[in-house]
PDB file of C-alpha atoms in Angstrom:
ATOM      1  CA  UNK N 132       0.000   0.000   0.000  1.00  0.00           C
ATOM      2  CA  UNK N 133       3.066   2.603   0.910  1.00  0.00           C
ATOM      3  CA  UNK N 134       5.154   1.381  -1.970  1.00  0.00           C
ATOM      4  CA  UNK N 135       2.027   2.051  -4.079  1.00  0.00           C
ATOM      5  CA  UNK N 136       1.524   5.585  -2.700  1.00  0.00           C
ATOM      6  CA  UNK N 137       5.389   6.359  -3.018  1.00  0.00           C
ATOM      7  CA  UNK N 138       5.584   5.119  -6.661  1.00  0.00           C
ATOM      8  CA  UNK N 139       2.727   7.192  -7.589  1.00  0.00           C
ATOM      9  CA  UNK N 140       3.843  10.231  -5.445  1.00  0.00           C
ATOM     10  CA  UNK N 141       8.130   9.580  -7.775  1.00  0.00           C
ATOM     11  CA  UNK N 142       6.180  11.243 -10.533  1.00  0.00           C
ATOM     12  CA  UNK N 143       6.856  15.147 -10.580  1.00  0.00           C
ATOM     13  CA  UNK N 144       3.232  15.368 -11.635  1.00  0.00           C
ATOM     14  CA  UNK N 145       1.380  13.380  -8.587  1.00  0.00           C
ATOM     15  CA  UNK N 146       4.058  15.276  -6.038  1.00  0.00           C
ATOM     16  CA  UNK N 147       3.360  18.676  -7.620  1.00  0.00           C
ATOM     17  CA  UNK N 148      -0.437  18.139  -7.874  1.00  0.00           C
ATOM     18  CA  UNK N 149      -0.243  16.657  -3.842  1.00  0.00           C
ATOM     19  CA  UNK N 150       2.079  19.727  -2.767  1.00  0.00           C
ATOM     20  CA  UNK N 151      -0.332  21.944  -4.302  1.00  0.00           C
ATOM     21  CA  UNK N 152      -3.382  20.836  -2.621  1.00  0.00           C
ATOM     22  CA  UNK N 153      -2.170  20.207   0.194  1.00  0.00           C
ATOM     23  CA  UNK N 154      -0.857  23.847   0.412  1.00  0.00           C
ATOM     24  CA  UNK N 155      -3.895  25.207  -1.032  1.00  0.00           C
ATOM     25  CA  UNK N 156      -6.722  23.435   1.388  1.00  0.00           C
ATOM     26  CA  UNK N 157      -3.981  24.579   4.364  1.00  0.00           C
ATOM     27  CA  UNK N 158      -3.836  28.111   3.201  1.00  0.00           C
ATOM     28  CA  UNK N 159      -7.824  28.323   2.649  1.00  0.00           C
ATOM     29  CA  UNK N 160      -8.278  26.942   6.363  1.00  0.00           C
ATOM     30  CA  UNK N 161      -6.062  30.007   7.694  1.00  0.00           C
ATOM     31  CA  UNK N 162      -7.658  32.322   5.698  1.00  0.00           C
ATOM     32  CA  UNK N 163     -10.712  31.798   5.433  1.00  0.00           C
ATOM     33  CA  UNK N 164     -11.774  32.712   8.773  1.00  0.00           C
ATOM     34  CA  UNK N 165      -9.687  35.761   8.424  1.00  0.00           C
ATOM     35  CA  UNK N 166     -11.215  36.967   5.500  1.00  0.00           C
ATOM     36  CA  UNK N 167     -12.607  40.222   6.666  1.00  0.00           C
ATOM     37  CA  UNK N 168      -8.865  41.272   7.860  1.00  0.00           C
ATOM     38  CA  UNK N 169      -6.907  40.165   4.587  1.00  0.00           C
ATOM     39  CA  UNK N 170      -9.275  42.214   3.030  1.00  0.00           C
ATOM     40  CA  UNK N 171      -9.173  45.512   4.855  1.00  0.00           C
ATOM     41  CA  UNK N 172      -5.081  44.862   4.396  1.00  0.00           C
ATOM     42  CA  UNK N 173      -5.879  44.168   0.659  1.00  0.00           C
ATOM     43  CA  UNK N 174      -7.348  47.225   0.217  1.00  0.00           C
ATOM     44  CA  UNK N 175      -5.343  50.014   2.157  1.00  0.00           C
ATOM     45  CA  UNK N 176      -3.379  51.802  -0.669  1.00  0.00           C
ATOM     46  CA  UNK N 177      -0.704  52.752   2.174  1.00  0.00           C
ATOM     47  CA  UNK N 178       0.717  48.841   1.771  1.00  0.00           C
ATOM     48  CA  UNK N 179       3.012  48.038  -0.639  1.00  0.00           C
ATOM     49  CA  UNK N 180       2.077  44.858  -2.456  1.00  0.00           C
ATOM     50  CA  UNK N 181       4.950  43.004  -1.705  1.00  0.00           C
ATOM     51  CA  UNK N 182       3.601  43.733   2.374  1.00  0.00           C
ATOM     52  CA  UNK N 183      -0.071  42.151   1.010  1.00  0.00           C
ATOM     53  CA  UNK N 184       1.381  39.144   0.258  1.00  0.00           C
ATOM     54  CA  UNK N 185       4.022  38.957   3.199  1.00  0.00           C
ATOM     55  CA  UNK N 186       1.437  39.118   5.387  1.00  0.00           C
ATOM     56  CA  UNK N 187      -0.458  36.651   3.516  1.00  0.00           C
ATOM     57  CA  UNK N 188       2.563  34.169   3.777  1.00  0.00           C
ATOM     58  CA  UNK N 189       2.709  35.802   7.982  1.00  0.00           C
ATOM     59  CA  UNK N 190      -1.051  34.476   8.262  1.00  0.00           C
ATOM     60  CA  UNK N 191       0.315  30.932   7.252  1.00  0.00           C
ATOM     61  CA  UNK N 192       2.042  31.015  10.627  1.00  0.00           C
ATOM     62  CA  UNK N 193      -0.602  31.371  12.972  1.00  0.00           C
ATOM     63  CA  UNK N 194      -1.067  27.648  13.681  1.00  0.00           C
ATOM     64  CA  UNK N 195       1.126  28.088  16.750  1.00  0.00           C
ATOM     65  CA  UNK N 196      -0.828  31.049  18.160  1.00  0.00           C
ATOM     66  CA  UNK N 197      -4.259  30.224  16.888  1.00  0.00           C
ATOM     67  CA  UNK N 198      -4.784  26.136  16.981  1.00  0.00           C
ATOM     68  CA  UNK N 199      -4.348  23.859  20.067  1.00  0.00           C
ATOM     69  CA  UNK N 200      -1.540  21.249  19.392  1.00  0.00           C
ATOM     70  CA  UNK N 201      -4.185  18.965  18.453  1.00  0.00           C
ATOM     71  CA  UNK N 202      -5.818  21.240  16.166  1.00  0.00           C
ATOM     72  CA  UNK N 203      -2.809  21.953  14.261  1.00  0.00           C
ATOM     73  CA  UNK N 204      -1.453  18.264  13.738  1.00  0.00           C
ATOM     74  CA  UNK N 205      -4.981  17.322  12.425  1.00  0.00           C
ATOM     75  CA  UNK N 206      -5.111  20.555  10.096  1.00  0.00           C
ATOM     76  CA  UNK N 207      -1.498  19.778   8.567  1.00  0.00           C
ATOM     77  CA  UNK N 208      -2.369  16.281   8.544  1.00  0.00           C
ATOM     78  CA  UNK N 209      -5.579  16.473   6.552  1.00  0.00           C
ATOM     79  CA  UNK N 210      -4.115  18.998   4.038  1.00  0.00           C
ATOM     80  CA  UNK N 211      -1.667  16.291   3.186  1.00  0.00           C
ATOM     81  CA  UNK N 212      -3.732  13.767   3.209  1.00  0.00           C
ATOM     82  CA  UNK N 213      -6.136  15.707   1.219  1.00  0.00           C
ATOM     83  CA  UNK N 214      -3.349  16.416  -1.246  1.00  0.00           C
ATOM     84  CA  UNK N 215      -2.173  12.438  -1.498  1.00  0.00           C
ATOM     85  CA  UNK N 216      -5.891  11.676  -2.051  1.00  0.00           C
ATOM     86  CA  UNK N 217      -6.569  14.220  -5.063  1.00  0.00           C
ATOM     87  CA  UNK N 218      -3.114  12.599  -6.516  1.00  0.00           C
ATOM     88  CA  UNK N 219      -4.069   9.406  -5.941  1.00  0.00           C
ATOM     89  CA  UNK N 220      -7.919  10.212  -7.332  1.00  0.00           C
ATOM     90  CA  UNK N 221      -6.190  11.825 -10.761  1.00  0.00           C
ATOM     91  CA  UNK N 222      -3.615   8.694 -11.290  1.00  0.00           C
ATOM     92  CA  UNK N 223      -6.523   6.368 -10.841  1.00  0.00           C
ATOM     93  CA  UNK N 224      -8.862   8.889 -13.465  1.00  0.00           C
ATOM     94  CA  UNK N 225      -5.704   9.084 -15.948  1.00  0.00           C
ATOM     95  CA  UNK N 226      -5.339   5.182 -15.640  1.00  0.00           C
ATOM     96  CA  UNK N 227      -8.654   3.904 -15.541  1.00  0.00           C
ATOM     97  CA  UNK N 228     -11.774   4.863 -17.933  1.00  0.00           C
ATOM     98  CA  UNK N 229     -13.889   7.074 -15.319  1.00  0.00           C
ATOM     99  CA  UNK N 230     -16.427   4.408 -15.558  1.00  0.00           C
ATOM    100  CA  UNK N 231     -13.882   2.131 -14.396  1.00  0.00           C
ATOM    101  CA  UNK N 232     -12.795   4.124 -11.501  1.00  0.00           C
ATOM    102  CA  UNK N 233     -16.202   5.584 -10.847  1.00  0.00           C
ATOM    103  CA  UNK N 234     -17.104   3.504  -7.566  1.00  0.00           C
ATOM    104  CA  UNK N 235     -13.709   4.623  -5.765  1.00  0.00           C
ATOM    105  CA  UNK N 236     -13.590   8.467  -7.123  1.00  0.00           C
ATOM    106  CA  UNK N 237     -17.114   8.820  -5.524  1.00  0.00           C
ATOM    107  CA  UNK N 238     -16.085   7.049  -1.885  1.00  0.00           C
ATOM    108  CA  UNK N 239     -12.586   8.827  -2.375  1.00  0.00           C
ATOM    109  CA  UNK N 240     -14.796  12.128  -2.839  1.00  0.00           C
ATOM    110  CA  UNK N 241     -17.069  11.427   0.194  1.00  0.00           C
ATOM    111  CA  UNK N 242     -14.063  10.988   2.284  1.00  0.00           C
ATOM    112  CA  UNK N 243     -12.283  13.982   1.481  1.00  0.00           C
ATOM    113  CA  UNK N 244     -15.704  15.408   2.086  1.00  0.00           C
ATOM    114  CA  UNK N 245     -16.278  14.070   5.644  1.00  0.00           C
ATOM    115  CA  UNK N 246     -12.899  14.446   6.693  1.00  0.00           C
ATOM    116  CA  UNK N 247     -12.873  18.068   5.810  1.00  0.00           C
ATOM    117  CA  UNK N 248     -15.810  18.895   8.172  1.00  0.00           C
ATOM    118  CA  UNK N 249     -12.690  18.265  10.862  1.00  0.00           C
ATOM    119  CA  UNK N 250     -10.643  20.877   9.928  1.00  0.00           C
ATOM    120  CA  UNK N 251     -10.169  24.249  11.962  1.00  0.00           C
ATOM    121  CA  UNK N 252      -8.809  26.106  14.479  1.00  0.00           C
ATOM    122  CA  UNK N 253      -9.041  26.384  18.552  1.00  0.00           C
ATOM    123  CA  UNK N 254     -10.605  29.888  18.189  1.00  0.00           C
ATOM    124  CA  UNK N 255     -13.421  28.909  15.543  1.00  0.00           C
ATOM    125  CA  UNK N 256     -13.347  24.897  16.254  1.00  0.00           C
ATOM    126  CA  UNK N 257     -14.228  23.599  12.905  1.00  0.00           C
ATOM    127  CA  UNK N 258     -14.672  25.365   9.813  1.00  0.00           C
ATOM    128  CA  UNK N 259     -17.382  23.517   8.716  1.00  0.00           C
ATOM    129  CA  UNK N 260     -18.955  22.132  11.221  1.00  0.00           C
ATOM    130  CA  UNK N 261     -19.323  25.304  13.583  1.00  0.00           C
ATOM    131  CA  UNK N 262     -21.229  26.807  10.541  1.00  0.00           C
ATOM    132  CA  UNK N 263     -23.764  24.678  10.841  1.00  0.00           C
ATOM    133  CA  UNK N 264     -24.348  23.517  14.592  1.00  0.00           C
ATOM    134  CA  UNK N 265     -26.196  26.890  15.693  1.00  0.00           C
ATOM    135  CA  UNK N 266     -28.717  26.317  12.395  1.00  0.00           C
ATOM    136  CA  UNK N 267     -29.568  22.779  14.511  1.00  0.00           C
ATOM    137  CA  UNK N 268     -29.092  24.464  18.289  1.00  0.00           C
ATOM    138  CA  UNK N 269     -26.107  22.138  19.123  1.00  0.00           C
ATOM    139  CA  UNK N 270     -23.109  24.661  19.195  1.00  0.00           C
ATOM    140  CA  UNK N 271     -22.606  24.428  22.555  1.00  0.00           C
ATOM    141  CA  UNK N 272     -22.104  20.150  22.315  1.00  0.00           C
ATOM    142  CA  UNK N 273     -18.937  21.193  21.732  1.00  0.00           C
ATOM    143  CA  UNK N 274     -17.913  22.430  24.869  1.00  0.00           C
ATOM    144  CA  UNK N 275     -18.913  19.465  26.423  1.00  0.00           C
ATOM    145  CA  UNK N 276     -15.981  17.346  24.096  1.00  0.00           C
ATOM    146  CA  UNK N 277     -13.283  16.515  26.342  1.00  0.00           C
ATOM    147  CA  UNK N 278     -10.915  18.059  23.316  1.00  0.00           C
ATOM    148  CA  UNK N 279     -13.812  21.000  22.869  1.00  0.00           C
ATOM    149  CA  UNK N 280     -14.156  19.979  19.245  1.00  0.00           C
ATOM    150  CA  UNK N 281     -10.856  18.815  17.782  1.00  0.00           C
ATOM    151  CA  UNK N 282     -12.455  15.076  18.254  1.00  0.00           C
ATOM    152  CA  UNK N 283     -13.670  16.408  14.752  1.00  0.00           C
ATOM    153  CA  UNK N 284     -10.087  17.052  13.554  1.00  0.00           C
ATOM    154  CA  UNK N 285      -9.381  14.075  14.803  1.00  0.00           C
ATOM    155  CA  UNK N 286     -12.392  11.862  13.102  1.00  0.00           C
ATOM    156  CA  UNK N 287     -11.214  13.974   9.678  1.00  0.00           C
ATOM    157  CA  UNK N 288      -7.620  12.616   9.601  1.00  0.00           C
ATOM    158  CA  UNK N 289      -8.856   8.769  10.040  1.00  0.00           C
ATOM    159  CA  UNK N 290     -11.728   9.627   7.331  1.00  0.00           C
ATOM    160  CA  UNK N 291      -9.181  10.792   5.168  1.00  0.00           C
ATOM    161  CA  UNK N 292      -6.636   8.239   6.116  1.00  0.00           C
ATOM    162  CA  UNK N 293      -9.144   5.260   5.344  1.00  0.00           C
ATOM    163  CA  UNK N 294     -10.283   7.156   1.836  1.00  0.00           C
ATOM    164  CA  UNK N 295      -6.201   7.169   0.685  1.00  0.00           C
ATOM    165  CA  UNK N 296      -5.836   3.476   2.003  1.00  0.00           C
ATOM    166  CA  UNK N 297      -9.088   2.642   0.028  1.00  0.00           C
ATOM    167  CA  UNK N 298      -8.125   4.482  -2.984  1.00  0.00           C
ATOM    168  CA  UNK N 299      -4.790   3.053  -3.023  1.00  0.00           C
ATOM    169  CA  UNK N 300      -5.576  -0.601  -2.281  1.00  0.00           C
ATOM    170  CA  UNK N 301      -7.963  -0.020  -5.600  1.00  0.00           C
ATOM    171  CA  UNK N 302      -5.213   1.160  -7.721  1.00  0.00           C
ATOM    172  CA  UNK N 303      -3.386  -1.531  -6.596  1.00  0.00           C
ATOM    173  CA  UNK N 304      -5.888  -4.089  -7.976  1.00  0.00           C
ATOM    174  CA  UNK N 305      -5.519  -5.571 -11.939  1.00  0.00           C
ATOM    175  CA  UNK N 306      -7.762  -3.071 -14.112  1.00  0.00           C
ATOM    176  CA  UNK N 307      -9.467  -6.310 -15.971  1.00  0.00           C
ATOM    177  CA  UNK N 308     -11.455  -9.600 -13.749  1.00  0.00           C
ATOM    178  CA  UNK N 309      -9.880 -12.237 -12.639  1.00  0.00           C
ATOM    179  CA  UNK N 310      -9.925 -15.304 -13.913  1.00  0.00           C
ATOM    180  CA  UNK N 311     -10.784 -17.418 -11.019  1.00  0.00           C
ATOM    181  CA  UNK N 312     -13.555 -15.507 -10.658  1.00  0.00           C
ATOM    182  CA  UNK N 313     -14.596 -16.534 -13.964  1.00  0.00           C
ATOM    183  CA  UNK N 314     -14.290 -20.424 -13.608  1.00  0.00           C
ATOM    184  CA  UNK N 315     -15.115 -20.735  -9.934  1.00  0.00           C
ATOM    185  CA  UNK N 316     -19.059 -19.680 -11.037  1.00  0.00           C
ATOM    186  CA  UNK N 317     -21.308 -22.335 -10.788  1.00  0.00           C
ATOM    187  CA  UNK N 318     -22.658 -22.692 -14.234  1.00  0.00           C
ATOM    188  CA  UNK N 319     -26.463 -23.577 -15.103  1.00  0.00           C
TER     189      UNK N 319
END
């Protein structure tokens, strides 16, 4: 199953397409809660450009001030997980018809999905999730979570984890039937 994931992640392609995912879900779980401040930084005239983007890059760093330790390992850890998955998903579409790899790109997909509701700070628990408990009445459930929500983070990296074992155990396996199969059929 590693040697799979390795061999697939060799290719500059997979690592680049992983790296940048990875980065890209990390970066939009910083920032998106910040929006509202990037943008009144965006739009003062009195910063330079090259300050806009600094700061963007400063933002990045705010895992150690903003997330419980728990938080942060299960933030980094599904952003690279969600980046090995999405490589993983686009060897197995390049590979395989889509047809072929239609069953696993749609549980690889629900994964990523679940395990995303997981991700998020100690400030704003999860990004997802924290959204949408008030709209039920069961925000304050998560105060009662011995980790205050980053069970959630938690739950996300094994969701993920399971999806890119899944995914990868699929890959693994021949693209046509197997024979046995074939002859070990009763017949009528």
């Amino acid at each position: 199953m590693i040697r799979t994931i390795n061999n697939i992640l060799l290719h500059p392609a997979y690592i680049v397409t992983s790296l940048g995912v990875a980065f890209t879900a990390f970066a939009f779980v910083i920032w998106f809660p910040n929006l509202a401040f990037i943008s009144s930084v965006f739009e003062n005239t009195n910063v330079s450009w090259g300050d806009k983007i600094a700061f963007l890059f400063t933002l990045l760093g705010s895992t150690t001030t903003n997330f419980t330790p728990v938080s942060a390992f299960s933030t980094v850890l599904i952003a690279l997980l969600f980046g090995i998955q999405t490589a993983l998903t686009v060897y197995l579409l390049r590979e395989r018809s889509l047809v072929m790899a239609g069953k696993s790109v749609t549980a690889s997909a629900a994964g990523v999905g679940t395990g995303l509701l997981g991700i998020g700070c100690s400030a704003c628990g999860s990004l997802i999730l924290t959204a949408f408990l008030p709209v039920i009445g069961a925000s304050s459930v998560l105060a009662f979570l011995p980790l205050r929500g980053a069970e959630f983070g938690l739950l996300g990296v094994l969701i993920i984890a399971l999806s890119v074992f899944f995914t990868a155990r699929y890959i693994m396996r021949p693209a046509v039937c197997n024979p046995k199969s074939l002859t070990s059929r009763p017949t009528a």
